[in-house]
Coordinates of C-alpha atoms and ligand atoms in Angstrom, one line a residue:
X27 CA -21.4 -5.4 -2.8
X28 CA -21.0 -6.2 -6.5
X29 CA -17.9 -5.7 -8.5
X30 CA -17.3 -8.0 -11.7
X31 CA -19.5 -11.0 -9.9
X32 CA -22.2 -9.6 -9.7
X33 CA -22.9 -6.7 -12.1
X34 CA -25.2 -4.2 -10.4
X35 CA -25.6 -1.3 -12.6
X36 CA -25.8 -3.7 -16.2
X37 CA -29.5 -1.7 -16.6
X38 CA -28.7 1.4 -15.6
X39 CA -27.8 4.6 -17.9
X40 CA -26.7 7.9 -16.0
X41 CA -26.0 11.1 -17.4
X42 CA -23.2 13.5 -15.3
X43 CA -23.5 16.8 -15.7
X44 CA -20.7 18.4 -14.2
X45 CA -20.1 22.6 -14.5
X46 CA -17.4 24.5 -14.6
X47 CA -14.1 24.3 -12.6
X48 CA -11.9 21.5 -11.5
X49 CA -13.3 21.4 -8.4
X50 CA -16.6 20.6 -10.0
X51 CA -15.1 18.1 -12.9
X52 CA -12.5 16.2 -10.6
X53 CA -15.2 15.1 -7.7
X54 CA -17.9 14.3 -10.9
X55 CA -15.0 12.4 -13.0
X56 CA -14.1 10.4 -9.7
X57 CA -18.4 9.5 -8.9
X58 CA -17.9 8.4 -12.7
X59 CA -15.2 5.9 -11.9
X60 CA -16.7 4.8 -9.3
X61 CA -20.2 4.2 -10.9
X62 CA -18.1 2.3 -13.5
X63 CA -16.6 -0.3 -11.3
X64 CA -20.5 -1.2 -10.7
X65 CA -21.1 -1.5 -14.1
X66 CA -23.2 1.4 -14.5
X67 CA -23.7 2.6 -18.3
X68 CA -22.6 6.3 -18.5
X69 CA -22.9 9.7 -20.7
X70 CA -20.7 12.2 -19.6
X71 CA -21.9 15.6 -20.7
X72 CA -18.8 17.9 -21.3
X73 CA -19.6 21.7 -21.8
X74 CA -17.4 23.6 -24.8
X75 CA -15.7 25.7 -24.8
X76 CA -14.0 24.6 -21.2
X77 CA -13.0 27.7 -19.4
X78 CA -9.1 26.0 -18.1
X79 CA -7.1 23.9 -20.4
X80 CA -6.9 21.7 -16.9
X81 CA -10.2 20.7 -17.5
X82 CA -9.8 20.0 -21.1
X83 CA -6.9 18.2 -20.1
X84 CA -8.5 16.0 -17.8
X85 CA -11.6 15.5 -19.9
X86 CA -9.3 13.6 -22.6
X87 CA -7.5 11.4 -20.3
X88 CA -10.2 10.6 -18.7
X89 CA -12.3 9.7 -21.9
X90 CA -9.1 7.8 -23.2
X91 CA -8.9 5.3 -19.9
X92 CA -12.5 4.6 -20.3
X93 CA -13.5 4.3 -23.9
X94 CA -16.7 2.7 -22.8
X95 CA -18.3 5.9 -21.7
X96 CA -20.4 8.4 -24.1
X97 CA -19.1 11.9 -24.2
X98 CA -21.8 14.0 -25.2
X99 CA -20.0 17.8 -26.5
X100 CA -22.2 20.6 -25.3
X101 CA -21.8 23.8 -27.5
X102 CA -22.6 26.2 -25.1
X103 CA -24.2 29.6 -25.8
X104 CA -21.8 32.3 -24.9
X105 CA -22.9 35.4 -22.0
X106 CA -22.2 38.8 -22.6
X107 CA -20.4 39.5 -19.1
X108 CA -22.4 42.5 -18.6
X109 CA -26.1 40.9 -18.8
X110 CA -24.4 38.6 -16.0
X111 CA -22.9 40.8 -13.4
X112 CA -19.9 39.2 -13.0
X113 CA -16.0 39.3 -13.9
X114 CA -15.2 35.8 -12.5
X115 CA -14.8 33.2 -15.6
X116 CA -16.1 30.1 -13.2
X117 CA -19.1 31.9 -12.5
X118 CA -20.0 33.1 -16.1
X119 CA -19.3 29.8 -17.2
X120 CA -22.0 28.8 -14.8
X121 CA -24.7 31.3 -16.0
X122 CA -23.7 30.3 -19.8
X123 CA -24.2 26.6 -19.1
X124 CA -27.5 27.1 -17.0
X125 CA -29.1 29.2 -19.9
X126 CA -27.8 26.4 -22.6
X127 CA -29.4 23.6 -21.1
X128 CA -32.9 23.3 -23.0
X129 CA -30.2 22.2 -25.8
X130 CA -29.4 18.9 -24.6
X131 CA -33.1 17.9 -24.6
X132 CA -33.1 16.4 -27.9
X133 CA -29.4 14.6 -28.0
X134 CA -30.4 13.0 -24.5
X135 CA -33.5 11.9 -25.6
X136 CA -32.0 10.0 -28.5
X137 CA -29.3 8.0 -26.0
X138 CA -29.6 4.7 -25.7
X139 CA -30.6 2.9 -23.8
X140 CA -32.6 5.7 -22.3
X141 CA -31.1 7.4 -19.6
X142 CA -32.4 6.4 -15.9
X143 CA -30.9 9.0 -14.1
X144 CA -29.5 12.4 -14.5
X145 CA -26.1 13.7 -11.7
X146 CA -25.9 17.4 -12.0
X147 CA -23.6 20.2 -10.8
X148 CA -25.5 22.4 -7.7
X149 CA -25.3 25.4 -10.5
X150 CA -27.4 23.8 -12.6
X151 CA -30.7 22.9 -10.4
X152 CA -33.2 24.8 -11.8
X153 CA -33.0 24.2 -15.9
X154 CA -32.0 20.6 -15.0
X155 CA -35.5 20.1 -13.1
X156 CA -36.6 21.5 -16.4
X157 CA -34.3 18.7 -18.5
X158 CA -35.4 15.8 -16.5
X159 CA -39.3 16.2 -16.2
X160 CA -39.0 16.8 -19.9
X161 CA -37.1 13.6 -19.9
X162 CA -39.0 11.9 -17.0
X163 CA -36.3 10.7 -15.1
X164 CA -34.8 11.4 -11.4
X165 CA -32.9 14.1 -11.1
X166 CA -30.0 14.0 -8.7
X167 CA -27.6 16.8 -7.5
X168 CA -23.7 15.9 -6.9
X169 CA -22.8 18.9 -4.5
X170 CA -19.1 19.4 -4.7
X171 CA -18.7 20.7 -1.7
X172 CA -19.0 19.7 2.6
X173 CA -22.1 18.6 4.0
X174 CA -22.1 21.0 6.0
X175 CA -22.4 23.7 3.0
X176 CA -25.2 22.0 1.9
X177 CA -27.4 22.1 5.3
X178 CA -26.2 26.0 4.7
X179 CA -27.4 25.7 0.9
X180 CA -30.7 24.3 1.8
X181 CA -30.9 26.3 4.5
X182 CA -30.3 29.9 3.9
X183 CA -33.3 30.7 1.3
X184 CA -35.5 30.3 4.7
X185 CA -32.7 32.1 6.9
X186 CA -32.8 35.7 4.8
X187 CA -36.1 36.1 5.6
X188 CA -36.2 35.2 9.3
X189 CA -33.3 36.6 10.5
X190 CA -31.5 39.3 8.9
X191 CA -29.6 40.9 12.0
X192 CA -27.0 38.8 14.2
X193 CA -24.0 37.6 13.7
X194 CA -24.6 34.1 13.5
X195 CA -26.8 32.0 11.1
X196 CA -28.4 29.2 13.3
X197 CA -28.9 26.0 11.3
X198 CA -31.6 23.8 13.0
X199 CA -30.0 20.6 13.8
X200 CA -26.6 21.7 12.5
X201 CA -25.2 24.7 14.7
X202 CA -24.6 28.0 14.1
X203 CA -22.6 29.8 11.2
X204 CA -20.7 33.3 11.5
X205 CA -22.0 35.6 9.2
X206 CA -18.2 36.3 8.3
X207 CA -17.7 32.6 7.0
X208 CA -20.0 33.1 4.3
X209 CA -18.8 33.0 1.1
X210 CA -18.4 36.6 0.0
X211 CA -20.3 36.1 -3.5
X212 CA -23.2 35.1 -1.6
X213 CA -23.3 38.7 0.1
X214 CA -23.4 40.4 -3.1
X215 CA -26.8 40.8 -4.4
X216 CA -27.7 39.9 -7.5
X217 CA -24.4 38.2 -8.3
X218 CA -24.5 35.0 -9.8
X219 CA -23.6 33.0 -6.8
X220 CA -26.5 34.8 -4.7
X221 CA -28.9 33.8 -7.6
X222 CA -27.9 30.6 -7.3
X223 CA -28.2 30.2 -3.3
X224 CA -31.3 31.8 -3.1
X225 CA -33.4 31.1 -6.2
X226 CA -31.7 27.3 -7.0
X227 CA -31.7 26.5 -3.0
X228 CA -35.4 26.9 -3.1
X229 CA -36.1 24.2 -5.4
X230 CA -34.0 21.3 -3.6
X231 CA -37.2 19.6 -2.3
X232 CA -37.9 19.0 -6.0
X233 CA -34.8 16.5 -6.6
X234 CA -34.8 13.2 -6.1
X235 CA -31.7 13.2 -4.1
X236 CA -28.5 15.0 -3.1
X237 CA -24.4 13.3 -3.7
X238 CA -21.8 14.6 -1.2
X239 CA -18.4 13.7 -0.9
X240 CA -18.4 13.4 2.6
X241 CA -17.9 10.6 5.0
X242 CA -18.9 9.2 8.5
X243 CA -15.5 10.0 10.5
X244 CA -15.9 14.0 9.6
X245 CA -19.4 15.0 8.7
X246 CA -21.2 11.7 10.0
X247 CA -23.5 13.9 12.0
X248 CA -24.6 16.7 9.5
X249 CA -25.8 14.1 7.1
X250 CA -27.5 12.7 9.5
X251 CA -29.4 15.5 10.6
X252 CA -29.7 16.6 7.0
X253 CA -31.4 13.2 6.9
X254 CA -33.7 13.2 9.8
X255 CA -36.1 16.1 8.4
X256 CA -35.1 18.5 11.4
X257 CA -32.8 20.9 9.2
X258 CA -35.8 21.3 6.9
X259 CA -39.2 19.2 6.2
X260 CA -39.2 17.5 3.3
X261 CA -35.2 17.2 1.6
X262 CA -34.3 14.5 -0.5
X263 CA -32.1 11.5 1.1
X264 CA -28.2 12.8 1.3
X265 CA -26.3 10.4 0.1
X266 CA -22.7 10.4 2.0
X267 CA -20.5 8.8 -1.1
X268 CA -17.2 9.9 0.2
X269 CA -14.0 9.8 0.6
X270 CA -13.9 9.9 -3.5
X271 CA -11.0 8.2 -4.8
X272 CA -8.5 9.8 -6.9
X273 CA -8.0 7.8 -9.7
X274 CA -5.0 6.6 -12.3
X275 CA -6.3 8.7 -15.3
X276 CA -5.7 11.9 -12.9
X277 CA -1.8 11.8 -13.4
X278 CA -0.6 15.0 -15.2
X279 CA 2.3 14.6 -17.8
X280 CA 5.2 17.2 -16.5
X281 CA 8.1 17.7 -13.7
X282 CA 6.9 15.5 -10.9
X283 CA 8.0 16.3 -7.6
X284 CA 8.0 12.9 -6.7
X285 CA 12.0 12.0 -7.5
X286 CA 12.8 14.8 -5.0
X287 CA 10.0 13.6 -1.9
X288 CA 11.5 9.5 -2.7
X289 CA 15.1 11.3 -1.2
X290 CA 13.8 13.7 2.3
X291 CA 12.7 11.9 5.3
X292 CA 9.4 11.0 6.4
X293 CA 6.7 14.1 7.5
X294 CA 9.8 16.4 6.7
X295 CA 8.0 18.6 3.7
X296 CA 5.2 21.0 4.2
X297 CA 3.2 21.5 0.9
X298 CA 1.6 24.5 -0.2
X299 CA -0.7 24.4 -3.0
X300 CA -4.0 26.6 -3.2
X301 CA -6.0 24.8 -5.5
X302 CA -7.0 25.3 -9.2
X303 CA -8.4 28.5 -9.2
X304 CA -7.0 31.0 -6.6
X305 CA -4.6 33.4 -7.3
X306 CA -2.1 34.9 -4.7
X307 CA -1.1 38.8 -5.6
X308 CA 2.5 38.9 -5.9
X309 CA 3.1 40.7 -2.4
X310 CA 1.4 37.6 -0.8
X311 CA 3.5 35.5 -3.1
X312 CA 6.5 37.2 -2.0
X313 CA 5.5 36.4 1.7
X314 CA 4.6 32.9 1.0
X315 CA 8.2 32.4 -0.4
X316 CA 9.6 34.1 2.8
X317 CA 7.5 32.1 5.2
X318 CA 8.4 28.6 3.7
X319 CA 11.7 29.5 3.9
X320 CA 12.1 30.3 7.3
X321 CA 9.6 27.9 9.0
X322 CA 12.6 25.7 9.4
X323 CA 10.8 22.9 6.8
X324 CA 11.5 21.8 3.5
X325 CA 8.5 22.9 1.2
X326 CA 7.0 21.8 -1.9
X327 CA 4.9 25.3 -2.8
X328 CA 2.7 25.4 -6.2
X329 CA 2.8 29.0 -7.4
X330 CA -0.5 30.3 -9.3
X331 CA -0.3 34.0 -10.1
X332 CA -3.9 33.7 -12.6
X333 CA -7.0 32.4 -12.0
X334 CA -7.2 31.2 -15.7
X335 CA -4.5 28.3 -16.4
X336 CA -4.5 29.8 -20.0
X337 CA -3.4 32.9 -18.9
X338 CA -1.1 32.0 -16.6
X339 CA 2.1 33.0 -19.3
X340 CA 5.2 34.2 -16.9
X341 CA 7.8 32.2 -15.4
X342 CA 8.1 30.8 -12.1
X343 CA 10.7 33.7 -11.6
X344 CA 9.2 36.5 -12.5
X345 CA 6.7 35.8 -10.5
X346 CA 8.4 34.7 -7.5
X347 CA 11.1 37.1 -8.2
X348 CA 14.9 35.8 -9.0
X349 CA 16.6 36.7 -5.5
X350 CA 13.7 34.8 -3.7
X351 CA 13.7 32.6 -5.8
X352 CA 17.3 31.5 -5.2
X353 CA 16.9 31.4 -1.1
X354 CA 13.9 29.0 -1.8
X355 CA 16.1 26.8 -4.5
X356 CA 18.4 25.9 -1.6
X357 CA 15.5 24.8 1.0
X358 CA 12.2 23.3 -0.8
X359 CA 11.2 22.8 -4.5
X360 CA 8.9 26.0 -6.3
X361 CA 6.6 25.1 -9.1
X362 CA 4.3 26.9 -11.2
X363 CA 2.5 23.9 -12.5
X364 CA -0.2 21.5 -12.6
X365 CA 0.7 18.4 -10.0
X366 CA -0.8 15.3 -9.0
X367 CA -1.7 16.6 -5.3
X368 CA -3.5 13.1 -4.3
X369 CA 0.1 11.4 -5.1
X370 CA 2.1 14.4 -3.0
X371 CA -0.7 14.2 -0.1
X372 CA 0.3 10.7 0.1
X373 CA 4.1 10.9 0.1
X374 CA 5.8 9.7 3.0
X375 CA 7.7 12.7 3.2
X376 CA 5.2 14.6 3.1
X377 CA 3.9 16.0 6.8
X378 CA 1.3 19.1 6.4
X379 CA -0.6 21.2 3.9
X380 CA -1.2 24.2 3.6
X381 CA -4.2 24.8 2.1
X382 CA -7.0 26.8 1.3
X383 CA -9.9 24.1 1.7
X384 CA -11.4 24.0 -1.4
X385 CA -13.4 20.9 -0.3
X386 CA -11.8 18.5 -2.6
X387 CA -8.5 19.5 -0.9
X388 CA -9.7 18.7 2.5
X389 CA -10.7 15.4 1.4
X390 CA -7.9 14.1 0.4
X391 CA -5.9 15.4 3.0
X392 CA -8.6 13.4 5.1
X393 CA -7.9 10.2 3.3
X394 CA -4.2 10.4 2.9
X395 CA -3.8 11.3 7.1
X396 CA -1.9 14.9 6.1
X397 CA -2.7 17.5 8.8
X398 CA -3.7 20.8 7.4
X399 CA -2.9 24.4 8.0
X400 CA -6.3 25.9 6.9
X401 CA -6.2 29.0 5.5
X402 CA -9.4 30.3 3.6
X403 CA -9.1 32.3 0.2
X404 CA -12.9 32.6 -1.2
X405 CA -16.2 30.8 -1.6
X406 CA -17.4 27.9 0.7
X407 CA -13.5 27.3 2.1
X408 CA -13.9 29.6 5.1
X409 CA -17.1 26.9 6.3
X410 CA -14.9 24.2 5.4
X411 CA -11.8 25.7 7.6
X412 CA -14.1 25.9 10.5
X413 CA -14.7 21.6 10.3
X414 CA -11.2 21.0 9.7
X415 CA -10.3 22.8 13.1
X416 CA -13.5 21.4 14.7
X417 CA -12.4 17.8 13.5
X418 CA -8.8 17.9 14.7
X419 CA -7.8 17.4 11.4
X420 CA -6.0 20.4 11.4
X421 CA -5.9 24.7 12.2
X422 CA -7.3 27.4 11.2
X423 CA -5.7 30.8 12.0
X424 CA -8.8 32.8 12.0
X425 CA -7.5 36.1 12.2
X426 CA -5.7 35.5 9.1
X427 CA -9.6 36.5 7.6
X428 CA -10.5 35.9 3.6
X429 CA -6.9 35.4 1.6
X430 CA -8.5 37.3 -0.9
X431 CA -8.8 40.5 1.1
X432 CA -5.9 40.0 3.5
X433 CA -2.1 39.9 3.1
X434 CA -0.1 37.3 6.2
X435 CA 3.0 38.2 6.5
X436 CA 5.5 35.6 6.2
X437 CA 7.2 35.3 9.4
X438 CA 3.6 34.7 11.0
X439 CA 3.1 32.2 8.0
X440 CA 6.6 30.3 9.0
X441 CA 5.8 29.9 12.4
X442 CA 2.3 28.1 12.0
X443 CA 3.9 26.1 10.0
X444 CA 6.1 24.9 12.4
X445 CA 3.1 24.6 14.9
X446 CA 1.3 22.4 12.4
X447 CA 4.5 20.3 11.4
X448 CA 5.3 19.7 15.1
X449 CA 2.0 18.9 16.6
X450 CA 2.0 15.5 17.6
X451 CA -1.8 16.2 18.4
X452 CA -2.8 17.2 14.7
X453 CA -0.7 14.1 13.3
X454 CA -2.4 11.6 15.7
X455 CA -6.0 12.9 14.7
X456 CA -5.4 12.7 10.6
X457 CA -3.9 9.3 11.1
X458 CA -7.2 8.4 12.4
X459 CA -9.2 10.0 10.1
X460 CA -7.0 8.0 7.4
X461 CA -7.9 5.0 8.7
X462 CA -11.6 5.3 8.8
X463 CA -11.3 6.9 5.1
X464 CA -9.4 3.6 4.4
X465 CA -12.3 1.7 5.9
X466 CA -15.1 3.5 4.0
X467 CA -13.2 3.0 0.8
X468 CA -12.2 -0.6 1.5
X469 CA -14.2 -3.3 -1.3
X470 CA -17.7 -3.9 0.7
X471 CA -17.4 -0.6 2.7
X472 CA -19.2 2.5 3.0
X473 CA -18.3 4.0 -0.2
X474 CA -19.4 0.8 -2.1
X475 CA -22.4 0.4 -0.5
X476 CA -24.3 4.1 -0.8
X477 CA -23.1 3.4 -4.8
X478 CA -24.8 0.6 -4.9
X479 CA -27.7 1.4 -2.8
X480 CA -27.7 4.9 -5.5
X481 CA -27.9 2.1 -8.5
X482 CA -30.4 0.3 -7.1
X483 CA -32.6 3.1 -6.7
X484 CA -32.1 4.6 -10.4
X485 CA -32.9 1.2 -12.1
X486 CA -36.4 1.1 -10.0
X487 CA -36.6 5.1 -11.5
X488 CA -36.6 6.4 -8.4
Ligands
UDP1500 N1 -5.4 19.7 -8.0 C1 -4.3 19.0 -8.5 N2 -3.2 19.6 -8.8 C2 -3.0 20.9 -8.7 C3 -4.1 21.7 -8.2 C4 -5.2 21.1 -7.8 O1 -4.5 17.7 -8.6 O2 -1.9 21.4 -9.1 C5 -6.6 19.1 -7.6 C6 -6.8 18.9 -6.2 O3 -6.2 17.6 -5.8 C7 -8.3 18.9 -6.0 C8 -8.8 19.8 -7.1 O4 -7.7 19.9 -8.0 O5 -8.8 17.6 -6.3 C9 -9.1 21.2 -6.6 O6 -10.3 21.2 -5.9 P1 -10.5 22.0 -4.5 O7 -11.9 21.7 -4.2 O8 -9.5 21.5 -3.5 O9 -10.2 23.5 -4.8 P2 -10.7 24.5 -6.0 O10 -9.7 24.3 -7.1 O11 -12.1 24.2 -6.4 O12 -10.5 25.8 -5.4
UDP1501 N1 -13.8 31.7 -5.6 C1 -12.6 32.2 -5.8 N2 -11.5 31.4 -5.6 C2 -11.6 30.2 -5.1 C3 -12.9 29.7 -4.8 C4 -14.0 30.5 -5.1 O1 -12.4 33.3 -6.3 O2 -10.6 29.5 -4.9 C5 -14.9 32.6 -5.8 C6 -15.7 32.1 -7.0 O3 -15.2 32.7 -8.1 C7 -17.0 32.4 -6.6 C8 -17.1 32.3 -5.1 O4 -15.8 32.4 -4.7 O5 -17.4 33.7 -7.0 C9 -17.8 31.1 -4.6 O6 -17.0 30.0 -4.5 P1 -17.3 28.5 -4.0 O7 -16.1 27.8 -3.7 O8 -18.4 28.6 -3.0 O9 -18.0 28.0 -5.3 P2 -17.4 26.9 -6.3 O10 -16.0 26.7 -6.1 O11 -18.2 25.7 -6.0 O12 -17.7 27.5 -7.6

C-alpha cells in the first residue's frame, strides 16, 4: 500500500464524472477522497445547474477541503421535459447531461497533464465511450449502486429477449430476481431509465472496467461471479472498492442531533431517514409519526415531504401536523433537514434504521454495525432489500410492496420496529459485518489495495 511514503498515483490524472443526485455525487466525492490519499491528480467534472441545493452544497465543501483538485463547471444544455418522457428532475437531469457531453471534449483536452483515465456515472455510458475514444483514454464506470444491480444491469439487455414470461429473472451465476423487484422505471418503456438499461447496458463490454461500492463480507460472491465470465462473456474486471468512507468535508452546518443521542443510552434510538430523494405523502407521514411513537423506542425520524430540497418550503409542522407533532416531541426528535447520517449510523445510541436502501444507505449501515428495517420506496432499493435480508444484516417486510405505491399503517410500522430493535440475532450479524467493513477499510486492507491496483492500471493506460 502507498500513502505519503510512497506516492502511487504522482503520474496519474483522472477525470470523475459524476450525474445527478446525491446518491450519485456522495459515493463519486468519497472514490475522490480516496483516490487523493494515493496521490492521484484529479478533475472533478460538476454539471450546472445542479438539480438540489444538497449537491451544490456539498460540491463547495468538498472543493474547499481539497483545493488541490480541478473543478471543471459543465454548463449543461437544458431538456424540454416533453422530448424526454419524464416528470422526475433526477432523471431529466440525466438525459440533459448525457446529450451535453460532446461539450467537454475540448476543455478536457486542454487539462494538464493529460488525463489518463476517465470515472463516470452508469447514466452516462454511451456519450462517455464517445468522450474517451475521442480522448483516447480508458473509460471506467463507477456504478453507484449493489453488485448485485449490476450483474442485473449487465444482464437484462440479453434477459428481455430470452425470456419474457415468468416471474423470475434468472441471472447465470447470480440467482434469480422477482420480476416485482425491479425497479419500476425500468418497466416503463421508453422512459429514461429503460433507455438507459437497455440501450447503455448493451455497451458495458466496451469499458475498460466497472467501480462498485461493495465489499467481500456482503457481495463477495457476485463480484466474483461477475468476475469469472459466467454471468456474461467478455465484461470488464469489477472492481469491489467498498465500504466507501464518509469523509470530514461531508458534515452539514445546522441543528445536529448529536447533543440529544450523547444523553440516551446505548442501541436505544431507532432512526428513520429515507434518503435524499424520496418523498413520503403526508398520510404515510402521518403514519410514520404514529408508528415511531408507539413502537416503544425513542426515534430520531428525518421528514422529507419533496423530492426537490429547493422546494421543500413548509415547516416541520405543517407537514407533520401540530397535534402529532407534539406526541412525537415528548418521545424522539423530528427533523425536516439535511443530517450527517454516517455520524447518526454511528452513534452509540443509535440501535436500528429504518431505511429505504438506497444503496449508499445500506452501506453505511454495513460499516457502522446498525441493523436495518428495509423498506423499499423506488428504483434499485427493492434488489437491495432483498441482500440485506439475505445477509442478516437486517429485514425486509415484503408485503409492505414499493413505498411509493403502498401506504403501512403505523401500528404495523411500530411493531417491526420493535422486532428489529430487539433481535439479538440482527445485532449480532451487523456487528460482524462492521468488523469485516473495518478490516477492508483498515490502512493496507481491501479498500487500499483495489485503489491502488485501479492506479496502477490507469498510469499503464489501461
Ligand atoms: N444523506 C445524508 N443526510 C441526509 C440524507 C441523506 O447524509 O439527511 C446521505 C446518506 O448518508 C447517503 C446519501 O445521502 O450517503 C443518500 O444515498 P442513498 O443511496 O442512501 O439514497 P438516495 O438518496 O440515492 O435515495
Ligand atoms: N426513484 C425515486 N425515489 C428514490 C429512488 C429512485 O423516485 O428514492 C426513482 C427515480 O426517480 C428513478 C427510478 O426510481 O426514476 C430509478 O431509481 P434508481 O434508484 O434505480 O436510480 P438512481 O437512484 O441510481 O438514479
Amino acid at each position: 500500500m502507498s500513502t505519503s511514503d510512497q506516492p502511487s498515483g504522482d503520474l496519474t490524472h483522472v477525470a470523475l464524472f459524476p450525474s445527478a443526485g446525491m446518491g450519485h455525487l456522495v459515493p463519486f466525492l468519497r472514490l475522490a477522497a480516496a483516490l487523493l490519499r494515493h496521490h492521484c491528480k484529479l478533475t472533478l467534472i460538476t454539471s450546472h445547474p445542479a438539480v438540489s441545493s444538497a449537491e451544490s452544497q456539498l460540491i463547495s465543501r468538498f472543493v474547499s477541503a481539497f483545493p488541490q483538485i480541478t473543478e471543471l463547471k459543465f454548463h449543461i444544455v437544458s431538456l424540454d421535459p416533453l422530448v424526454a418522457n419524464s416528470d422526475d428532475p433526477f432523471f431529466l437531469q440525466f438525459e440533459a447531461i448525457r446529450r451535453s457531453v460532446h461539450l467537454l471534449t475540448s476543455p478536457l483536452s486542454a487539462l494538464s497533464p493529460p488525463l489518463s483515465a476517465l470515472v463516470c456515472d452508469v447514466s452516462l455510458i454511451s456519450s462517455a465511450l464517445v468522450l474517451s475514444a475521442t480522448l483516447k483514454i480508458p473509460n471506467y464506470v463507477l456504478f453507484t449502486s449493489s453488485a448485485i444491480m449490476f450483474s442485473l444491469f449487465a444482464y437484462y439487455p440479453f434477459v428481455k429477449m430470452s425470456d419474457p414470461s415468468g416471474d423470475l429473472i434468472h441471472i447465470p451465476a447470480i440467482g434469480s430476481i422477482p420480476k416485482t423487484s425491479l425497479p419500476p422505471p425500468l418497466l416503463v418503456d421508453n422512459s429514461i431509465f429503460n433507455k438507459i438499461f437497455t440501450q447503455d447496458g448493451r455497451r458495458i463490454k466496451e469499458l475498460n472496467g466497472v467501480l462498485i461500492n461493495a465489499m467481500d463480507a456482503m457481495e463477495g460472491d457476485t463480484v466474483a461471479a461477475l468476475n469469472s465470465g459466467k454471468v456474461l462473456d467478455g465484461l470488464p474486471p469489477v472492481v469491489p472498492i467498498g465500504p466507501l468512507l464518509p469523509c470530514e468535508f461531508e458534515n452539514p452546518e445546522g441543528k445536529s442531533p448529536i447533543k440529544w443521542l450523547e444523553k440516551l443510552p446505548p442501541r436505544s434510538v431507532v432512526f428513520a431517514s429515507f434518503g435524499s430523494r424520496t418523498a413520503a405523502s403526508r398520510e404515510q407521514i402521518k403514519e410514520i409519526g404514529i408508528g415511531l411513537a408507539s413502537s416503544g423506542y425513542k426515534f430520531l425520524w428525518i421528514v422529507k415531504d419533496k423530492v426537490v430540497d429547493k422546494e421543500d418550503k413548509e415547516g416541520l409542522e405543517e407537514v407533520v401536523g401540530e397535534e402529532l407533532m407534539e406526541k412525537l416531541e415528548e418521545k424522539g426528535m423530528v427533523l425536516k433537514e439535511w443530517v450527517n447520517q454516517e455520524e447518526i449510523l454511528g452513534h452509540r445510541a443509535v440501535g436500528g434504521f429504518v431505511s429505504h436502501c438506497g444503496w449508499n444507505s445500506v452501506m453505511e449501515a454495513a460499516l457502522k454495525g446498525v441493523p436495518v428495517l428495509a423498506w423499499p420506496q423506488n428504483g434499485d432499493q427493492m434488489i437491495n432489500a432483498g441482500l440485506v435480508a439475505k445477509k442478516g444484516v437486517g429485514m425486509w417486510v415484503e408485503k409492505w410492496g414499493w413505498g411509493h405505491k403502498c401506504v403501512v399503517k403505523g401500528e404495523e410500522l411500530g411493531g417491526r420496529i420493535k422486532e428489529l430493535m430487539e433481535s439479538d440475532v440482527l445485532r449480532a450479524r451487523a456487528a460482524e459485518l462492521k468488523e469485516e467493513a473495518a478490516k477492508a477499510v483498515a490502512v493496507g486492507g481491501s479498500c487500499d489495495r483495489a485503489i491502488e491496483r485501479l492506479i496502477g492500471r490507469w498510469s499503464k493506460g489501461i
